[in-house]
Coordinates of C-alpha atoms and ligand atoms in Angstrom, one line a residue:
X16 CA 2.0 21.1 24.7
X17 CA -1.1 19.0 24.3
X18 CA -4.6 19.8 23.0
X19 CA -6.6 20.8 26.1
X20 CA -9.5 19.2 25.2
X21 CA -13.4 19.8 26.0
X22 CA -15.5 17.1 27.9
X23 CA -18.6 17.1 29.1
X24 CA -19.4 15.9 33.2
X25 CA -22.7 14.3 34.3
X26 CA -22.9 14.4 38.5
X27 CA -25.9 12.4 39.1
X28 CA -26.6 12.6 42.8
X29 CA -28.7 11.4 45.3
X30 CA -30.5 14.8 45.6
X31 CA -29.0 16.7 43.0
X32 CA -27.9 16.7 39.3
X33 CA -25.4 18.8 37.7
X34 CA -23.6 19.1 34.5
X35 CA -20.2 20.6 34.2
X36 CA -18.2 22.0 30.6
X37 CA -14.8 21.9 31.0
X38 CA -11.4 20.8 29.6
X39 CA -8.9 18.2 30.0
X40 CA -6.6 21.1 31.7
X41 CA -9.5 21.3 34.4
X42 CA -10.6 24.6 33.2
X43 CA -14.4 24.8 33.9
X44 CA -16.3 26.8 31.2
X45 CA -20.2 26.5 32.4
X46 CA -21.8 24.3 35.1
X47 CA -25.6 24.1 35.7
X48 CA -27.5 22.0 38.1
X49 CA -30.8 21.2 39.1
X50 CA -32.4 19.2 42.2
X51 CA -33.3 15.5 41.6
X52 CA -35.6 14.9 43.7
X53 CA -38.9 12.5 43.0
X54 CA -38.0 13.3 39.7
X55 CA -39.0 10.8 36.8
X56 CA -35.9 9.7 34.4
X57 CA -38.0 9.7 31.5
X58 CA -39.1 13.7 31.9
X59 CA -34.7 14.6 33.4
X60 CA -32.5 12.6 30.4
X61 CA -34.0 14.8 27.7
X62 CA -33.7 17.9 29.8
X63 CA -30.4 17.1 30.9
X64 CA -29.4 16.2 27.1
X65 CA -30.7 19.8 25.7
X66 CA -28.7 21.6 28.8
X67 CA -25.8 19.7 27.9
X68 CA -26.3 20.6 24.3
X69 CA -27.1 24.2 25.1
X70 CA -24.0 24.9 27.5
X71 CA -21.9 23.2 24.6
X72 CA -23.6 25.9 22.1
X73 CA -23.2 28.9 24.4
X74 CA -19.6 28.3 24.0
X75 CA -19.7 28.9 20.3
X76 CA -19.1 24.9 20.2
X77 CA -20.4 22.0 18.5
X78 CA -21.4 18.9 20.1
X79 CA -18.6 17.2 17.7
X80 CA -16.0 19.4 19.1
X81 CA -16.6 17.9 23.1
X82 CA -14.3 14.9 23.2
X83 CA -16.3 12.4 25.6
X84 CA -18.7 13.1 28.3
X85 CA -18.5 10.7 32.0
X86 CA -21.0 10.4 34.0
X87 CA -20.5 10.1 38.0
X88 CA -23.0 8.1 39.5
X89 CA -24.0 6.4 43.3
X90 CA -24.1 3.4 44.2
X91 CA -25.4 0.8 43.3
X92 CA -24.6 0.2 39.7
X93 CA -23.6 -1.3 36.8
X94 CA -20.5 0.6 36.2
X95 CA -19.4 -2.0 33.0
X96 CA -23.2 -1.0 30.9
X97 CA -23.7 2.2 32.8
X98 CA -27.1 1.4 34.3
X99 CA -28.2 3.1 37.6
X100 CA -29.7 -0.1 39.8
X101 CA -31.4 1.0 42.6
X102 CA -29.5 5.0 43.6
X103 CA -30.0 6.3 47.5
X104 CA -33.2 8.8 47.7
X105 CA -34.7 8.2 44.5
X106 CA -36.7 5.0 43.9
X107 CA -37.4 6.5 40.2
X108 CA -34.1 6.1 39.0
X109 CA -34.3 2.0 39.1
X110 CA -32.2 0.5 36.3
X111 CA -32.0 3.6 34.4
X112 CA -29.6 2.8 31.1
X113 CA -28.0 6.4 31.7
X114 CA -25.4 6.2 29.4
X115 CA -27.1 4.9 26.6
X116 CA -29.4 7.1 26.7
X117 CA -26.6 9.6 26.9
X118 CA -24.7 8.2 23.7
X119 CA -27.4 7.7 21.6
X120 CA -28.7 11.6 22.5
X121 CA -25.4 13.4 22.4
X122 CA -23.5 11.1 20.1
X123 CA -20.4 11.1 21.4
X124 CA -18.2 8.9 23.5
X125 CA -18.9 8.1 26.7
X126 CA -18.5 6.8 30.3
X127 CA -19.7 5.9 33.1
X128 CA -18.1 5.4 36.6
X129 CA -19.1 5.1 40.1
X130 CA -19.4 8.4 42.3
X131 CA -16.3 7.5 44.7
X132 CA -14.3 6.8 41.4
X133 CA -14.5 9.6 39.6
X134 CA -13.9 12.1 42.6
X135 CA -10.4 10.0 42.7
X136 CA -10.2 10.9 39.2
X137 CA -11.0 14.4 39.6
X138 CA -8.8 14.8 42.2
X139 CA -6.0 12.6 40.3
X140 CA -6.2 15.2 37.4
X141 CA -7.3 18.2 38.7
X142 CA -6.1 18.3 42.6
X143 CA -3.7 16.9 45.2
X144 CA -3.2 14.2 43.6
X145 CA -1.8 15.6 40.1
X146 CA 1.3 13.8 39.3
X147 CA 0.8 10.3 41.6
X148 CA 1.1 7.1 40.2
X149 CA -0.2 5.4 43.0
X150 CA -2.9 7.3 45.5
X151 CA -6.0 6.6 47.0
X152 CA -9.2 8.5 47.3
X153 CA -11.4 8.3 50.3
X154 CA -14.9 9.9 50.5
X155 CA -15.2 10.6 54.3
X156 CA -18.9 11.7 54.1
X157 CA -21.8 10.2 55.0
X158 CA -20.6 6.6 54.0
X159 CA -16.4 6.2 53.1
X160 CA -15.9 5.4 49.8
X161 CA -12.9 5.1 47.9
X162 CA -10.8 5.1 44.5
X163 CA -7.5 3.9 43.9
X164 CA -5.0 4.8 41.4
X165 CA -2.4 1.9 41.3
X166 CA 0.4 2.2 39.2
X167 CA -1.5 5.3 36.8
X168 CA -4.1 3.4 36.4
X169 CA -7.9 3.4 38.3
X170 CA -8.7 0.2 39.5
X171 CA -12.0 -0.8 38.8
X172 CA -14.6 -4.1 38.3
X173 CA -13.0 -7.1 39.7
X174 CA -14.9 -10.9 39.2
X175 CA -17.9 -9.0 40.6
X176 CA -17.1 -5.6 40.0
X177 CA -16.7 -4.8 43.6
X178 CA -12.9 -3.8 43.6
X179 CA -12.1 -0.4 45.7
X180 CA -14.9 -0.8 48.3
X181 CA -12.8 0.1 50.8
X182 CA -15.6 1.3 53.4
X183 CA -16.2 -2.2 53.6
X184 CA -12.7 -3.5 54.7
X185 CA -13.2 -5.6 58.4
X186 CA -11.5 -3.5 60.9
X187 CA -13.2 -5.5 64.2
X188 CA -13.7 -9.1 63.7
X189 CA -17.5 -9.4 64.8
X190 CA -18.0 -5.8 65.4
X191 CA -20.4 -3.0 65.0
X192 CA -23.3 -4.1 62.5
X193 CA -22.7 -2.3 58.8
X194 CA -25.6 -1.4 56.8
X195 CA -24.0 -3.5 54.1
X196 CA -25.0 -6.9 56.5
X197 CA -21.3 -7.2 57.4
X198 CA -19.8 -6.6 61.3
X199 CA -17.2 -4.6 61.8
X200 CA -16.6 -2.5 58.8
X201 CA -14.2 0.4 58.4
X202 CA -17.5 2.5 57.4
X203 CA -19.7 1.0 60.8
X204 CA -16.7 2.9 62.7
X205 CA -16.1 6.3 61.0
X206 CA -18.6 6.5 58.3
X207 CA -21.1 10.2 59.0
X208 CA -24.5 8.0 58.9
X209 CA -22.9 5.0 60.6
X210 CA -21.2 7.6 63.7
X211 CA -24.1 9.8 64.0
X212 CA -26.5 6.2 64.6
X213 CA -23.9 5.3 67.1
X214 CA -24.3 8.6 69.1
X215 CA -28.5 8.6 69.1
X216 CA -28.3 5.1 70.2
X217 CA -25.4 5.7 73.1
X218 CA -27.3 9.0 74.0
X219 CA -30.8 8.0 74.1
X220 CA -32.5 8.9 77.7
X221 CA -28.9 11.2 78.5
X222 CA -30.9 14.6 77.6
X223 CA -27.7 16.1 80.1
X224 CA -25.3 14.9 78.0
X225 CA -23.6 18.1 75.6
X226 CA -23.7 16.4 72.5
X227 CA -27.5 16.1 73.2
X228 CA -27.5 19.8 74.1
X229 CA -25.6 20.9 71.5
X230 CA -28.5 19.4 69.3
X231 CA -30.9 20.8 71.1
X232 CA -32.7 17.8 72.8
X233 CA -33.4 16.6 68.8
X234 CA -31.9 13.3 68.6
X235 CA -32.2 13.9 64.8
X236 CA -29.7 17.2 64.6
X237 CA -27.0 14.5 66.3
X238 CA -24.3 14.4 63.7
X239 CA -20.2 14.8 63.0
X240 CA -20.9 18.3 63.1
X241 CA -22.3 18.5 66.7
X242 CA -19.4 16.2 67.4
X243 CA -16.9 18.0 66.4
X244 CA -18.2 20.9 68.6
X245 CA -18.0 18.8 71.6
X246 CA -14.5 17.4 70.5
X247 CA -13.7 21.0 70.4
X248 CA -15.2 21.3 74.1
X249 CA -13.5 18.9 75.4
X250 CA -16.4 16.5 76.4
X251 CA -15.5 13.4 77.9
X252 CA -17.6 11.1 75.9
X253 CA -17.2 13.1 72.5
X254 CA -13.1 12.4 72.8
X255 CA -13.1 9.0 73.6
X256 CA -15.5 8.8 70.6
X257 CA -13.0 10.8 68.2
X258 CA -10.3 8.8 69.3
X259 CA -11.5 5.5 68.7
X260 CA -12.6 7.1 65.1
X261 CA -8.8 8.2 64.8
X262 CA -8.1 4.3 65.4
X263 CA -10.2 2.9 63.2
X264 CA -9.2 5.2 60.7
X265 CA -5.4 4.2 60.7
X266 CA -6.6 0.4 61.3
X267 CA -8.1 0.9 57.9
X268 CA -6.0 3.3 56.0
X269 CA -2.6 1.2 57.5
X270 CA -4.2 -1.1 55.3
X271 CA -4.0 0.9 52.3
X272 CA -0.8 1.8 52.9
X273 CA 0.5 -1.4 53.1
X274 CA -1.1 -2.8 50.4
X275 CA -0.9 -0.1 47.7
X276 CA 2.1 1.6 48.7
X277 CA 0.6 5.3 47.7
X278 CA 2.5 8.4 47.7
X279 CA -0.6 10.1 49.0
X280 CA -3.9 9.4 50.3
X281 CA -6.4 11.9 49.6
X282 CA -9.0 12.6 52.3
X283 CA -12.4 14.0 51.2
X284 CA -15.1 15.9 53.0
X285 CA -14.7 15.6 56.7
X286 CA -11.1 16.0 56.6
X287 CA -11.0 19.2 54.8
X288 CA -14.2 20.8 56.9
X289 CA -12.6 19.9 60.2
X290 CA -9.0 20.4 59.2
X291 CA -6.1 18.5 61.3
X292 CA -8.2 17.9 64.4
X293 CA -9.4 15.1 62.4
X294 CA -6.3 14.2 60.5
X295 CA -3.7 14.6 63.3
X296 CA -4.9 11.8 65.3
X297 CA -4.9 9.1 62.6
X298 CA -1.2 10.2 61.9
X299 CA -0.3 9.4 65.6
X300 CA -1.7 6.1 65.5
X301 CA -0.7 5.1 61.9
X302 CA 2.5 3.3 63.1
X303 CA 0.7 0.5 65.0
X304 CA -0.8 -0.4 61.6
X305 CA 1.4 -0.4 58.8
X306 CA 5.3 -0.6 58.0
X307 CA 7.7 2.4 58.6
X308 CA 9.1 3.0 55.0
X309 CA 5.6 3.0 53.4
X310 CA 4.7 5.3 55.5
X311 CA 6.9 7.5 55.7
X312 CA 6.4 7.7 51.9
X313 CA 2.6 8.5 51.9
X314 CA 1.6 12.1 52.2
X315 CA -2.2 12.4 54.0
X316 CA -3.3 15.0 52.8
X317 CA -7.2 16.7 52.4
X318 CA -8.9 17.1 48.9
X319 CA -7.6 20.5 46.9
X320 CA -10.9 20.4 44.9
X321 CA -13.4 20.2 48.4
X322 CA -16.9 21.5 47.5
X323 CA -15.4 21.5 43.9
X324 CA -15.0 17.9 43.2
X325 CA -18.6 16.9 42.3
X326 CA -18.3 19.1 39.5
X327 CA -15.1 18.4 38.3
X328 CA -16.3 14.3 38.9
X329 CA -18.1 13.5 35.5
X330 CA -15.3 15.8 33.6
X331 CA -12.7 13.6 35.0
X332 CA -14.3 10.1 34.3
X333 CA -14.5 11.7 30.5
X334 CA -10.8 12.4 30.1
X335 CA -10.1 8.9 32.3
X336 CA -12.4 7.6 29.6
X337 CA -10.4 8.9 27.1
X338 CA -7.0 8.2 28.4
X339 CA -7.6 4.5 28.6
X340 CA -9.3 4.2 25.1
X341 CA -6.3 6.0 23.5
X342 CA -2.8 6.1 25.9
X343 CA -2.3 9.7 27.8
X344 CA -3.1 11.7 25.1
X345 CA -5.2 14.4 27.2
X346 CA -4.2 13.8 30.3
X347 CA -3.7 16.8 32.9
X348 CA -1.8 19.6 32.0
Ligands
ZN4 ZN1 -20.1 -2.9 55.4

């Protein structure tokens, strides 16, 4: 059996911060968190450091005894040096050298991935995809992000270090407009933000309409939720909306398919809160995009962490971390 070794997780997100102890066997043996918010780097990393150091203590542990610590981070970044650029909701956190700071303060090993990475580790380790050698990893929140495990290994970087932005993928040749400047990308179509814009803007001046209602009159409460409700309700517009989600979806994740050849693809957040309502209809229009054999061979299946997986994430870029430094010497069970 293999040492199950202990690691230390970072989760640095867009409104929250959390730090996870756990092992290379995904046991988790303390978590903590804290809202990040307008706060100022230079007043969190040393508060984050002496939480890291005290949940490593209350263990009856030494810092030298916690293999690696990974830190999950958003979007933008650079992933390679482990600087935060310019993270959603928090201005403050502008080219913040997280992971030297990190190093020099814990000293131990460390890493650093993106957000949408290391929840494809996490799930690659700890959930439905244990065992894959190929799988892929897709966010479905707010934006669609994705990781991809090709032959056991995350791919990552690229000439300029944008491999495994799949929300970006073209899926209508001048289509909707993406926040990213691009038309037409998979995340324009079926991303949260991206579907919730399209809604306010189709729905302005239709107060009668029952996705408005179901948001009481506030163009601002329109979201997946209040769709799904009127999915559920069998409103016109809300199921001719849904199904052209269910397209794009299979346009895009055909793709994948094709490509990468995955035994699974994982899908995160929506698909586990709204269950095969959402999934189902992809499956039906998966064969128009992508061969029968490959297919046929990929499971589509929701995340087994769910609310789990953001602090599992930093754990899992820590044993990834470790795994590629040193061959699968801590890898899963
Ligand atoms: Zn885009």
């Amino acid at each position: 059996m293999q040492k199950d070794l202990v690691l230390l997780g970072f989760d640095v997100g867009g409104t929250k911060l959390g730090i996870g102890l756990g092992t290379s066997s995904g046991r988790i043996l303390d978590g903590w968190r804290m809202a990040n918010v307008n706060t100022r780097p230079e007043e969190v990393l040393p508060r984050i450091a002496a939480e890291a150091r005290r949940m490593v203590e209350k263990q009856g542990l030494r810092m030298e005894d916690v293999a690696a610590f990974g830190i999950s981070a958003p979007f933008p970044a650079d992933a390679k040096r482990g600087i935060m650029l310019d993270p959603p909701n928090n201005p403050l956190w502008r080219n913040v050298p997280i992971l030297e700071y990190l190093s020099d303060a814990l000293k131990i090993p460390g890493a650093f991935e993106n957000d949408a990475n290391s929840a494809a580790l996490a799930e690659w380790f700890f959930g439905a995809g244990k065992g894959c050698e190929n799988m892929v990893y897709l966010t479905m929140s707010t934006g669609i992000g994705g990781g991809i495990i090709a032959s056991g290994r995350l791919i990552r970087g690229g000439a300029a270090l944008s491999a495994g932005e799949i929300g970006h993928l073209c899926v209508q040749v001048g289509g909707r407009k993406c926040s990213c400047g691009q038309e037409g990308c998979y995340e324009a179509y079926c991303g949260g933000r991206a579907v919730a814009l399209r809604m306010r803007e189709e729905l302005s001046g239709k107060p009668e309409s029952m996705i408005m209602r179901l948001a009481g009159g506030d163009p601002e409460k329109v979201d997946m939720i209040v769709l799904e409700k009127a999915v559920r309700a069998n409103d016109p517009y809300a199921l001719a909306l849904w199904d052209e989600i269910a397209l794009r979806n299979a346009q895009a994740m055909g793709m994948l398919i094709n490509m990468l050849n995955p035994e699974k693809l994982i899908l995160g957040t929506l698909a586990w809160a709204v269950g095969d309502l959402y999934t189902d209809p992809v499956k039906k229009y998966l064969p128009r995009f992508c061969w029968k054999e490959p297919r046929e061979a990929c499971a589509i299946v929701s995340s087994a962490l769910k609310r789990e997986i953001s602090s599992c994430a930093g754990i899992a870029a820590a044993l990834n971390y470790l795994n590629e430094s040193e061959g699968p010497a801590g890898r899963g069970e």
